[in-house]
Short mmCIF file of C-alpha atoms and ligand atoms in Angstrom, two decimals:
data_model
loop_
_atom_site.label_atom_id
_atom_site.label_comp_id
_atom_site.label_asym_id
_atom_site.label_seq_id
_atom_site.Cartn_x
_atom_site.Cartn_y
_atom_site.Cartn_z
CA MET A 16 0.08 0.19 -0.04
CA ALA A 17 1.27 3.81 -0.98
CA LEU A 18 1.63 6.32 1.36
CA HIS A 19 0.42 9.40 -0.56
CA GLU A 20 0.12 13.13 0.37
CA SER A 21 -1.70 15.85 -0.96
CA GLU A 22 -3.84 19.41 0.26
CA ALA A 23 -6.99 18.60 0.22
CA ILE A 24 -10.75 19.93 1.22
CA VAL A 25 -12.88 17.35 3.13
CA LEU A 26 -16.41 17.70 1.09
CA GLN A 27 -18.73 15.11 3.36
CA SER A 28 -18.09 13.10 6.16
CA TYR A 29 -20.78 10.22 7.76
CA ALA A 30 -20.35 8.31 11.27
CA LEU A 31 -19.18 4.83 10.72
CA GLY A 32 -19.28 1.79 13.09
CA GLU A 33 -18.72 2.41 16.83
CA ALA A 34 -15.79 4.67 16.39
CA ASP A 35 -14.83 5.97 12.57
CA ARG A 36 -15.54 8.12 10.05
CA LEU A 37 -16.05 7.98 6.45
CA VAL A 38 -15.00 10.47 4.74
CA SER A 39 -15.60 12.08 1.24
CA PHE A 40 -12.83 14.96 0.25
CA LEU A 41 -11.21 16.72 -2.94
CA SER A 42 -7.62 15.76 -2.87
CA ARG A 43 -5.74 18.49 -4.98
CA ALA A 44 -3.55 15.43 -6.50
CA ALA A 45 -6.00 12.99 -6.93
CA GLY A 46 -9.34 14.32 -7.68
CA ARG A 47 -12.27 13.53 -5.42
CA MET A 48 -11.78 10.52 -3.29
CA ARG A 49 -13.16 8.43 -0.10
CA GLY A 50 -11.26 6.85 2.34
CA VAL A 51 -11.78 5.92 5.81
CA ALA A 52 -10.68 7.80 9.19
CA ALA A 53 -10.10 5.35 11.86
CA GLY A 54 -10.73 6.21 15.57
CA ALA A 55 -11.96 9.74 14.25
CA ARG A 56 -14.74 9.60 16.39
CA LYS A 57 -12.98 9.13 19.88
CA PRO A 58 -12.79 11.33 22.25
CA LYS A 59 -9.60 13.12 21.66
CA SER A 60 -8.68 11.58 18.41
CA ARG A 61 -5.90 12.37 16.40
CA PHE A 62 -8.13 14.18 13.79
CA GLY A 63 -9.33 16.69 15.93
CA SER A 64 -11.37 18.80 13.84
CA THR A 65 -9.83 18.32 10.66
CA LEU A 66 -12.91 15.94 9.15
CA GLU A 67 -15.42 19.00 8.99
CA ARG A 68 -17.29 19.58 6.54
CA LEU A 69 -14.98 22.16 4.12
CA SER A 70 -11.29 21.79 6.64
CA TYR A 71 -9.00 22.93 4.07
CA VAL A 72 -6.29 20.34 5.21
CA ARG A 73 -3.07 18.37 4.41
CA ILE A 74 -4.31 14.86 4.15
CA TRP A 75 -1.83 11.63 4.38
CA TYR A 76 -3.47 8.50 3.10
CA PHE A 77 -2.94 4.49 2.16
CA GLU A 78 -3.93 3.60 -0.87
CA ASN A 79 -4.91 -0.22 -1.88
CA PRO A 80 -5.52 -0.09 -5.53
CA THR A 81 -7.87 -3.20 -4.92
CA ARG A 82 -10.42 -1.39 -2.49
CA GLU A 83 -12.36 1.47 -3.54
CA LEU A 84 -11.63 3.31 0.14
CA VAL A 85 -8.52 4.58 1.07
CA ARG A 86 -7.29 4.43 4.68
CA ILE A 87 -6.70 8.03 5.90
CA ARG A 88 -3.84 8.27 8.32
CA GLN A 89 -3.47 11.46 9.39
CA CYS A 90 -4.83 15.16 8.73
CA GLU A 91 -3.51 18.89 9.80
CA MET A 92 -5.83 21.87 10.05
CA ILE A 93 -4.16 24.59 7.03
CA GLU A 94 -7.91 26.25 7.19
CA SER A 95 -11.32 25.79 8.91
CA PHE A 96 -14.29 26.64 8.27
CA LEU A 97 -16.27 25.72 11.07
CA ASP A 98 -17.23 29.89 12.29
CA ALA A 99 -18.43 30.22 9.07
CA PHE A 100 -20.95 27.47 9.39
CA ARG A 101 -22.50 28.93 12.55
CA ASP A 102 -23.66 31.94 10.23
CA TYR A 103 -26.75 30.68 8.66
CA ASP A 104 -26.52 32.22 5.23
CA SER A 105 -22.92 31.32 5.06
CA SER A 106 -24.08 28.11 5.75
CA VAL A 107 -26.32 27.23 2.97
CA VAL A 108 -23.90 28.36 0.89
CA LEU A 109 -20.84 26.22 2.13
CA SER A 110 -23.45 23.31 1.77
CA ILE A 111 -24.20 23.73 -1.38
CA LEU A 112 -20.56 24.17 -2.50
CA SER A 113 -19.93 20.50 -0.84
CA GLU A 114 -23.46 19.14 -2.35
CA VAL A 115 -22.10 20.52 -5.60
CA SER A 116 -19.00 19.29 -5.19
CA LEU A 117 -19.65 15.64 -4.29
CA ALA A 118 -22.28 15.79 -7.33
CA VAL A 119 -20.07 17.32 -9.89
CA LEU A 120 -16.62 16.11 -9.90
CA PRO A 121 -15.84 12.69 -11.00
CA ASP A 122 -14.11 9.94 -9.13
CA HIS A 123 -10.01 10.22 -8.96
CA GLU A 124 -10.09 12.64 -11.59
CA ALA A 125 -7.41 16.28 -10.43
CA SER A 126 -8.58 18.66 -11.64
CA ASP A 127 -6.72 22.31 -10.00
CA ALA A 128 -9.27 24.29 -11.37
CA ASN A 129 -12.21 22.85 -9.23
CA PHE A 130 -10.12 22.73 -6.29
CA ARG A 131 -9.16 26.62 -6.71
CA LEU A 132 -13.05 27.17 -7.08
CA LEU A 133 -14.08 25.36 -4.46
CA LEU A 134 -11.27 26.85 -1.84
CA LEU A 135 -11.48 30.55 -2.91
CA THR A 136 -14.94 30.87 -2.62
CA ALA A 137 -15.40 28.84 0.69
CA GLN A 138 -12.94 31.56 1.81
CA THR A 139 -14.71 34.69 -0.08
CA VAL A 140 -17.80 33.42 2.22
CA LYS A 141 -16.09 32.54 5.29
CA ARG A 142 -14.07 36.42 5.13
CA THR A 143 -17.15 38.78 3.70
CA GLY A 144 -20.20 36.95 5.35
CA LYS A 145 -21.73 37.16 1.95
CA ALA A 146 -23.24 34.95 -0.03
CA ASP A 147 -24.84 36.15 -2.99
CA LEU A 148 -22.08 37.17 -5.38
CA PRO A 149 -19.55 34.11 -4.05
CA LEU A 150 -22.47 31.76 -4.93
CA ALA A 151 -23.49 32.95 -8.39
CA TYR A 152 -19.63 32.70 -9.23
CA PHE A 153 -19.14 29.18 -7.82
CA ALA A 154 -22.13 28.24 -9.99
CA LEU A 155 -21.20 29.75 -12.81
CA TRP A 156 -17.97 28.54 -12.94
CA THR A 157 -18.75 24.86 -12.05
CA VAL A 158 -20.70 24.75 -15.14
CA LYS A 159 -18.10 26.31 -16.89
CA LEU A 160 -15.22 23.86 -15.95
CA GLY A 161 -18.10 21.27 -16.22
CA GLY A 162 -18.04 22.20 -20.28
CA TRP A 163 -21.86 22.87 -19.95
CA LEU A 164 -21.98 26.69 -20.47
CA PRO A 165 -22.98 27.79 -24.23
CA PRO A 166 -21.08 31.02 -25.12
CA LEU A 167 -23.36 33.93 -23.76
CA ASP A 168 -22.52 36.41 -26.56
CA CYS A 169 -23.98 35.03 -29.65
CA CYS A 170 -27.31 32.69 -30.82
CA GLY A 171 -26.44 29.34 -30.92
CA PHE A 172 -29.07 29.13 -33.78
CA CYS A 173 -28.42 31.24 -36.40
CA GLY A 174 -25.29 32.45 -34.70
CA VAL A 175 -26.63 36.45 -34.69
CA VAL A 176 -24.47 38.36 -32.17
CA LEU A 177 -26.65 39.56 -28.99
CA PRO A 178 -25.05 43.04 -28.52
CA GLU A 179 -25.59 44.15 -24.51
CA GLY A 180 -29.18 44.99 -23.06
CA ALA A 181 -30.72 42.27 -25.82
CA PRO A 182 -32.65 39.83 -24.83
CA VAL A 183 -31.19 36.28 -24.51
CA PHE A 184 -32.75 33.04 -23.66
CA ILE A 185 -31.22 29.95 -22.33
CA ALA A 186 -32.15 26.49 -22.34
CA ARG A 187 -32.48 24.81 -18.73
CA SER A 188 -29.63 22.58 -19.27
CA GLY A 189 -27.62 25.09 -20.58
CA SER A 190 -27.24 23.10 -24.23
CA ALA A 191 -28.00 26.76 -25.87
CA VAL A 192 -28.78 30.57 -25.88
CA ALA A 193 -30.94 31.90 -28.59
CA CYS A 194 -32.02 35.02 -29.70
CA THR A 195 -35.66 36.30 -29.36
CA LYS A 196 -36.36 34.94 -33.20
CA CYS A 197 -34.56 31.42 -31.91
CA ARG A 198 -36.15 31.23 -28.89
CA ARG A 199 -37.54 27.00 -27.85
CA PRO A 200 -40.19 26.70 -25.58
CA GLY A 201 -38.97 25.65 -22.19
CA MET A 202 -36.31 28.42 -22.22
CA ARG A 203 -36.01 31.22 -19.60
CA THR A 204 -34.77 34.83 -19.40
CA ILE A 205 -31.63 36.27 -19.02
CA SER A 206 -31.59 39.48 -17.71
CA PRO A 207 -29.00 42.07 -19.48
CA VAL A 208 -28.54 42.81 -15.99
CA ALA A 209 -27.65 38.97 -15.28
CA ARG A 210 -25.79 38.52 -18.25
CA SER A 211 -23.55 41.34 -18.09
CA LEU A 212 -22.33 40.07 -14.99
CA ALA A 213 -21.97 36.78 -16.04
CA SER A 214 -19.80 37.84 -18.52
CA LYS A 215 -17.43 40.31 -16.15
CA MET A 216 -17.10 36.94 -13.70
CA LEU A 217 -15.77 35.36 -16.50
CA ALA A 218 -13.27 37.36 -16.81
CA GLU A 219 -12.38 38.63 -13.00
CA ARG A 220 -11.37 36.48 -10.23
CA LEU A 221 -13.94 36.54 -7.31
CA ASP A 222 -11.89 38.65 -5.09
CA ARG A 223 -11.60 41.43 -7.50
CA LEU A 224 -15.07 41.46 -7.72
CA SER A 225 -17.36 43.72 -5.88
CA GLU A 226 -20.25 42.57 -3.62
CA PRO A 227 -23.58 43.59 -5.17
CA ALA A 228 -24.32 47.25 -3.51
CA ASP A 229 -27.72 48.07 -5.13
CA ALA A 230 -30.81 45.23 -4.94
CA ALA A 231 -30.51 45.03 -8.14
CA SER A 232 -27.18 43.80 -8.75
CA THR A 233 -28.46 41.21 -5.68
CA ARG A 234 -30.85 39.82 -8.10
CA ALA A 235 -28.60 39.27 -10.61
CA ALA A 236 -26.33 37.58 -9.05
CA ARG A 237 -29.20 35.58 -7.35
CA GLU A 238 -30.46 34.94 -10.86
CA VAL A 239 -27.24 33.69 -12.06
CA THR A 240 -27.35 31.40 -9.22
CA ALA A 241 -30.71 30.33 -9.94
CA ILE A 242 -29.60 29.48 -13.66
CA MET A 243 -26.67 27.92 -13.53
CA LEU A 244 -27.83 25.54 -10.24
CA ASP A 245 -30.91 24.91 -12.57
CA VAL A 246 -27.77 23.75 -15.63
CA ILE A 247 -26.20 21.72 -12.80
CA GLU A 248 -29.45 19.82 -11.93
CA GLN A 249 -30.40 19.15 -15.17
CA GLN A 250 -26.72 17.92 -15.96
CA ILE A 251 -26.69 15.40 -12.62
CA ASP A 252 -30.48 14.76 -12.90
CA ARG A 253 -31.58 15.28 -9.78
CA LYS A 254 -32.30 17.73 -7.04
CA LEU A 255 -29.58 19.35 -4.94
CA THR A 256 -31.16 19.45 -1.69
CA SER A 257 -28.88 22.04 0.25
CA ARG A 258 -30.54 24.66 -2.97
CA GLU A 259 -33.78 24.39 -0.71
CA LEU A 260 -32.83 26.23 2.22
CA LEU A 261 -31.71 29.18 -0.11
CA GLU A 262 -34.35 32.21 -0.21
CA PRO A 263 -36.42 32.12 -3.42
CA THR A 264 -35.99 34.62 -5.86
CA ALA A 265 -38.22 37.21 -6.27
ZN1 ZN B 312 -30.93 32.92 -33.39
#
């Protein structure tokens, strides 16, 4: 059995047997995986709080190629998100981050872009206590990195360029964006402010974007989130349970 070391983000952990934990984590070097942390539920366990959701850790684990589960030997905390989970709005967003990552990221396939996206989003929620912009950014980029985002600036049917402010429609699965003429039944509208915010988010890092300053830009962020979470749900073919905790968009 080989011993591996990586940075990782804990996505979820469950009680297993009398004293152990079953842990899903995103390894920076090896992608999403699952492992057993023996004795993690004993008082004074050497794992401490490192296995809490979204903990950013350095992890050491043994991997046996014939077994699906790795054996987690040790974890060291790099950054904890426990405090951020104590705030309700932040905790809803952080739960969505972990649920989406569990649902869309393939097993054992490293993606540095997805790793950095998850970490940067969680850190921004923790630092600012604000949820709307980070969640919109995360949902949009998850769709983009999944290869499910059509170009937002031209019609996928007739190819016409869609100028800023033009009415634009998008399929719920994200398969296409359409102009007014090519609009298909079941497509939803993207408002001009939401489309412009999405373009900005595709061009800038999250920590360089400013928080929505008024109700209209908050609505735009929520609209981007709603559209992108719909695309994700279509792609994974089920509803995200943590999404139900979000305030409904007006
Ligand atoms: Zn068209």
